[in-house]
XYZ file of C-alpha atoms in Angstrom:
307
model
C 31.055 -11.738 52.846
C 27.952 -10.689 53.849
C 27.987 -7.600 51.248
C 28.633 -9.735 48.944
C 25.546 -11.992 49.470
C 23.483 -8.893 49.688
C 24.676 -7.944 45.874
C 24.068 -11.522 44.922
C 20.773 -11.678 46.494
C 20.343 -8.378 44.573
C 21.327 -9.177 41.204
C 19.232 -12.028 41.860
C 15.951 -10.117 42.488
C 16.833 -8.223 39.427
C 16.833 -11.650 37.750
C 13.907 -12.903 38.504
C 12.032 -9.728 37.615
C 13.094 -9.653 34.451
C 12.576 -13.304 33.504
C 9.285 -13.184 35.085
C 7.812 -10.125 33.962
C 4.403 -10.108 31.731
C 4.744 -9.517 28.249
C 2.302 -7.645 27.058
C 0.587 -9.554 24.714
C -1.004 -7.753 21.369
C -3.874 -8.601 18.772
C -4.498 -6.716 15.792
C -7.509 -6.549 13.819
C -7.421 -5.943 9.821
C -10.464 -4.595 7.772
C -10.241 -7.564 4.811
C -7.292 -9.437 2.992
C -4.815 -6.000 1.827
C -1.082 -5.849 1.180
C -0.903 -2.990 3.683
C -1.772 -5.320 6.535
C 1.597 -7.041 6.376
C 3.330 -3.579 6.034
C 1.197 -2.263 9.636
C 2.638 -5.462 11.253
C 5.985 -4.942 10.704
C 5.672 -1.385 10.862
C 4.773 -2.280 14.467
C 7.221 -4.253 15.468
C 10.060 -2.620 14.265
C 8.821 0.957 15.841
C 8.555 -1.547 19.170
C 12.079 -2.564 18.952
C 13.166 1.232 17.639
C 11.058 3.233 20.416
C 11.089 0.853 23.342
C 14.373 -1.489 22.478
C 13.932 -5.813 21.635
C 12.880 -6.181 25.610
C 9.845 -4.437 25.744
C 8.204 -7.597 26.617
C 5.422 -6.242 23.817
C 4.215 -8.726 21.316
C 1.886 -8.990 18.655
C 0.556 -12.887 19.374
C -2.942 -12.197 17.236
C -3.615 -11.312 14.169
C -7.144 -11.608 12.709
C -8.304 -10.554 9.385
C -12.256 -9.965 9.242
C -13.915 -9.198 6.233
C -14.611 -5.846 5.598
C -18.445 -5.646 6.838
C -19.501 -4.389 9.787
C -21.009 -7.509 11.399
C -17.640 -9.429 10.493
C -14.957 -6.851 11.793
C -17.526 -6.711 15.434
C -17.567 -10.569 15.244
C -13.647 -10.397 14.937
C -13.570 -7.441 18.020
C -15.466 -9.827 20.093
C -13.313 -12.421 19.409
C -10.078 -10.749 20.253
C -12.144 -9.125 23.530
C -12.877 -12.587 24.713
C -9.611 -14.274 23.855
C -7.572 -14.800 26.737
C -4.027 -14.950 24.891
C -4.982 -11.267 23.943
C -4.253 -8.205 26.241
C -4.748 -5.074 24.047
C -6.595 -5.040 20.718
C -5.289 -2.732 17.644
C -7.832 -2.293 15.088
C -5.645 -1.462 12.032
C -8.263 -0.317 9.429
C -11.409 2.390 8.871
C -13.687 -0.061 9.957
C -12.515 -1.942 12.767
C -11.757 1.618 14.076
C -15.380 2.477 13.562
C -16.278 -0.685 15.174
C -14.067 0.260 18.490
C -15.508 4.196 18.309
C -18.686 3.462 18.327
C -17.990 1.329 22.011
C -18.609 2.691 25.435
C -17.252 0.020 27.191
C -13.749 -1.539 26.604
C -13.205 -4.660 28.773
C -9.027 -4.725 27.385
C -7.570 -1.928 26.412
C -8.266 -0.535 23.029
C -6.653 1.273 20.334
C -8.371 2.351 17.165
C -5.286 3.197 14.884
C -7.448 4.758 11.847
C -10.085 6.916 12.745
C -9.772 9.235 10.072
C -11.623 12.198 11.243
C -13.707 11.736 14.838
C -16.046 14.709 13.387
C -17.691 12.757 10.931
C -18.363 9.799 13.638
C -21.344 9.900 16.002
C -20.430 10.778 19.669
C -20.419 8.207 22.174
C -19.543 8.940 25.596
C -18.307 6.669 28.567
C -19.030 6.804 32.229
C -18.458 10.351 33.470
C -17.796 11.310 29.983
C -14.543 9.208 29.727
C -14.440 6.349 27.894
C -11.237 4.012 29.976
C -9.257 1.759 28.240
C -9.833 3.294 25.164
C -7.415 5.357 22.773
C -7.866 6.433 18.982
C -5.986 8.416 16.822
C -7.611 10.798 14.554
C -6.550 13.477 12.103
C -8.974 16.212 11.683
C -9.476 16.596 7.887
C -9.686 19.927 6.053
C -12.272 18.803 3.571
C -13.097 22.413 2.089
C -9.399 22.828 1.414
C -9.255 19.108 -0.165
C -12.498 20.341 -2.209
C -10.591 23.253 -3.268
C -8.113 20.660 -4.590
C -10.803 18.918 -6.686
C -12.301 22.603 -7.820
C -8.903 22.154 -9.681
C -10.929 19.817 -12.236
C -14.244 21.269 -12.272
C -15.862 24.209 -10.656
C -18.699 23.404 -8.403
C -21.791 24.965 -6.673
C -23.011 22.095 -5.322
C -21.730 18.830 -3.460
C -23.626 15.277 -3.366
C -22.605 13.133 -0.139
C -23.161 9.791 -1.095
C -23.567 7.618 1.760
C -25.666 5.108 3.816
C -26.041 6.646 6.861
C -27.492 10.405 7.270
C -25.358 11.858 10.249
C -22.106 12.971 8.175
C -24.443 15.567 6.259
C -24.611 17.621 9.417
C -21.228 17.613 9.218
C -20.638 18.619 5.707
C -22.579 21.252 6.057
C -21.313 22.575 9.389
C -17.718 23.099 7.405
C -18.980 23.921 4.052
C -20.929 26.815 5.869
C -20.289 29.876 4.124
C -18.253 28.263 0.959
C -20.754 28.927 -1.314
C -21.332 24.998 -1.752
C -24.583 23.435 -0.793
C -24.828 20.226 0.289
C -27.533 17.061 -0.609
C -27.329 13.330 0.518
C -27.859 10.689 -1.343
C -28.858 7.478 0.886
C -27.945 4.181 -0.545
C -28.738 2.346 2.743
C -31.753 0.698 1.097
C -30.070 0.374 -2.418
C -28.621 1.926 -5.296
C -31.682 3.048 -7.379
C -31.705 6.695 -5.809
C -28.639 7.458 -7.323
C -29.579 5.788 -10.575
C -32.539 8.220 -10.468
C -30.401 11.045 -9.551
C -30.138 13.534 -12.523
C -28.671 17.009 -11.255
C -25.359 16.172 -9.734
C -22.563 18.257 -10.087
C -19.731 16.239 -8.500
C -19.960 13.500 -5.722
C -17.737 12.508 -2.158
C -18.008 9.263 -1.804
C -18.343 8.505 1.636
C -16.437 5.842 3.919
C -19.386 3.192 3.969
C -17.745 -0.017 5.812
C -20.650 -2.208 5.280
C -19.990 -1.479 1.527
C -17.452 -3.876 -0.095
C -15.582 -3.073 -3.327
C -18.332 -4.701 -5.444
C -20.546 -2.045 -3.955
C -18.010 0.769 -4.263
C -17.065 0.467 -7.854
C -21.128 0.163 -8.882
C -21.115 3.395 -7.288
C -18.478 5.094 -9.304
C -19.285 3.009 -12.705
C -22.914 4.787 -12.118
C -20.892 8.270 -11.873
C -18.195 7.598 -14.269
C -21.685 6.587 -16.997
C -23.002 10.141 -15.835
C -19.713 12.028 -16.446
C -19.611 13.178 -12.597
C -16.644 13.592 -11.119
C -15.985 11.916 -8.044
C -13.971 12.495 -4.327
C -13.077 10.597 -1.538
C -11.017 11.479 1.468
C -10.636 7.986 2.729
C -7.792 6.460 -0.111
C -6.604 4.654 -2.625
C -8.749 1.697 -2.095
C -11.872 3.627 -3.290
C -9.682 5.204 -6.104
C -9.032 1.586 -7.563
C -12.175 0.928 -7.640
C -13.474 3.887 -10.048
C -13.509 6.758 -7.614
C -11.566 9.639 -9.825
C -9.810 11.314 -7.237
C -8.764 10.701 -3.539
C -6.156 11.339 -0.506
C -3.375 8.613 -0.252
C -3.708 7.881 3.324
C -0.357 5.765 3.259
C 1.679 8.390 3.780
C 0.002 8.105 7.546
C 0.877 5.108 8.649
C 3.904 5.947 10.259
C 2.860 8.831 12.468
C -0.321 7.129 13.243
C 1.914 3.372 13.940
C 4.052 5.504 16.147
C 1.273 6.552 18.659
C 0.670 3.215 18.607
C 3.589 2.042 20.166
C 3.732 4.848 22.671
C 0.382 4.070 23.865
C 1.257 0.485 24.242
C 4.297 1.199 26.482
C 1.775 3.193 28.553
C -0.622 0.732 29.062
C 2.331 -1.736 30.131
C 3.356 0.850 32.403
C -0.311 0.493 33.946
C -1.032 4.371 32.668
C -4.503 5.517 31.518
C -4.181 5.577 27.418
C -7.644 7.188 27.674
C -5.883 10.704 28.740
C -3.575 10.609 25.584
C -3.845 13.208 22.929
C -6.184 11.876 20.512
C -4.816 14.544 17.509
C -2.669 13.031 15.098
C -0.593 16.192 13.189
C -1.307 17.109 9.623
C 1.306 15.961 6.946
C 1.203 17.165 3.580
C -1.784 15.522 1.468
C -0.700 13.465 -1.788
C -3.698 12.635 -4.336
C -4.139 9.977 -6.155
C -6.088 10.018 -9.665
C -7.860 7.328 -11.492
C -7.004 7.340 -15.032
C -9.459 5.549 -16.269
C -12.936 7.255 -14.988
C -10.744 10.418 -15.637
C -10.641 9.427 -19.524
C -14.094 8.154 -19.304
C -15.401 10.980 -17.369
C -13.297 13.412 -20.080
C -11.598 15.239 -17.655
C -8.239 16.354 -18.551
C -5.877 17.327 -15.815
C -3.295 19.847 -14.971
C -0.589 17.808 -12.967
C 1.190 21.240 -12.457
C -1.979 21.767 -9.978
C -1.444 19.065 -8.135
């Protein structure tokens, strides 16, 4: 009799633990209205219920979509950060991501999903050099080989970086070292004249500006297209519809980079520090995407076989 008490008692316990354990209670922040927000969210949840099986007790309870400026996506971070139905904020895009790399400090946990490559970001370091609470994923690019891609098109001895900000040209020409490709900036931070003026360009990368929206992005590549410069950008098809000529498709990611996700999520319910996870997402095969138009504009003909 009394075993069987003690098993009741038991299965009781086990009850009661279940029923009253905390879920673990999600909010995701999108960069802007985009069909590929409602793909990330399922993506998601159905890697949740794949990976960690329907009782994970992990749920996405928040979703806010900021507009795709920096002072809107931190306004949206902050908002998540101080909401108290939120546990763990997901950033889902370039620039939320940017928003939650550029922090010292996380007061929930954190996970930047799309940091693209954590070279062309500024350092910022946490206490002791480790930044808790805090996890991105990153994937660190091979630009020269990508620019050997877009040699494909047109030979080149020289690269413009157009940007607003003047810290990724350090970068660009730390890997371009030795390539035989120099490097200039052009800064649009204080408007678009400088590359109106701009009369020597060879070809252009277009860099990730998130405080640039698509108005500003396709000025940028009608002023190129009018100039007959080819154009690049590592950082995807949104840039391509808007008049860039040639890109990455960074879609192809999502699934590696949604899958980290999930792990880190079942760490951080299992109390573990996400902020000694491998960073590194692994390379996949890159697939480019062309836009016809400025190609036809541009006259560029291509060689598909190439690509």
């Amino acid at each position: 009799m009394m075993l069987k008490i003690l098993i009741l008692l038991m299965c009781f316990v086990v009850l009661s633990l279940n029923l009253f354990a905390q879920d673990l209670k999600v909010g995701l922040l999108f960069d802007g209205n985009s069909d590929k927000n409602n793909f990330i969210k399922s993506e998601i949840e159905n890697q949740i219920i794949s990976l960690l099986g329907e009782n994970s007790g992990i749920k996405i309870v928040k979703i806010l979509v900021a507009k795709n400026n920096l002072k809107s996506l931190k306004e949206g971070y902050d908002l998540l950060e101080t909401d108290k139905d939120v546990d763990v904020i997901v950033t889902a895009g370039l620039g939320s991501s940017y928003i939650a790399f550029s922090k010292s400090i996380f007061i929930k946990p954190t996970i930047a999903m799309m940091v693209y490559d954590k070279d062309f970001l500024p350092s910022v370091q946490g206490e002791n050099g480790i930044r808790k609470n805090f996890y991105y994923i990153s994937m660190s690019s091979d630009i020269v080989k990508e620019i050997s891609e877009f040699q494909k098109i047109k030979k080149i001895t020289k690269l413009t970086i157009i940007s607003n900000e003047d810290y990724s040209q350090k970068v660009y020409k730390i890997k371009f070292a030795g390539t035989g490709i120099g490097i200039e900036t052009v800064n649009i931070k204080n408007g678009i004249n400088l590359l109106k003026e701009k009369t020597d360009m060879q070809a252009a990368i277009v860099n990730y500006m998130p405080d640039e929206d698509s108005a500003s992005i396709k000025e940028i590549a009608d002023i190129l297209i009018e100039k007959k410069i080819p154009s690049y950008t590592f950082f995807g098809r949104s840039y391509v519809e808007n008049g860039i000529l040639f890109g990455r498709d960074e879609s192809r990611e999502y699934g590696i980079r949604v899958r980290k996700v999930v792990l880190a999520l079942e760490d951080i319910k299992e109390k573990d520090d996400i902020s000694k996870l491998d960073t590194n997402m692994e390379k996949i095969e890159s697939r480019y995407i062309i836009n016809g138009t400025a190609a036809a504009k541009i006259g560029i003909a291509f060689n598909w076989d190439n690509f």
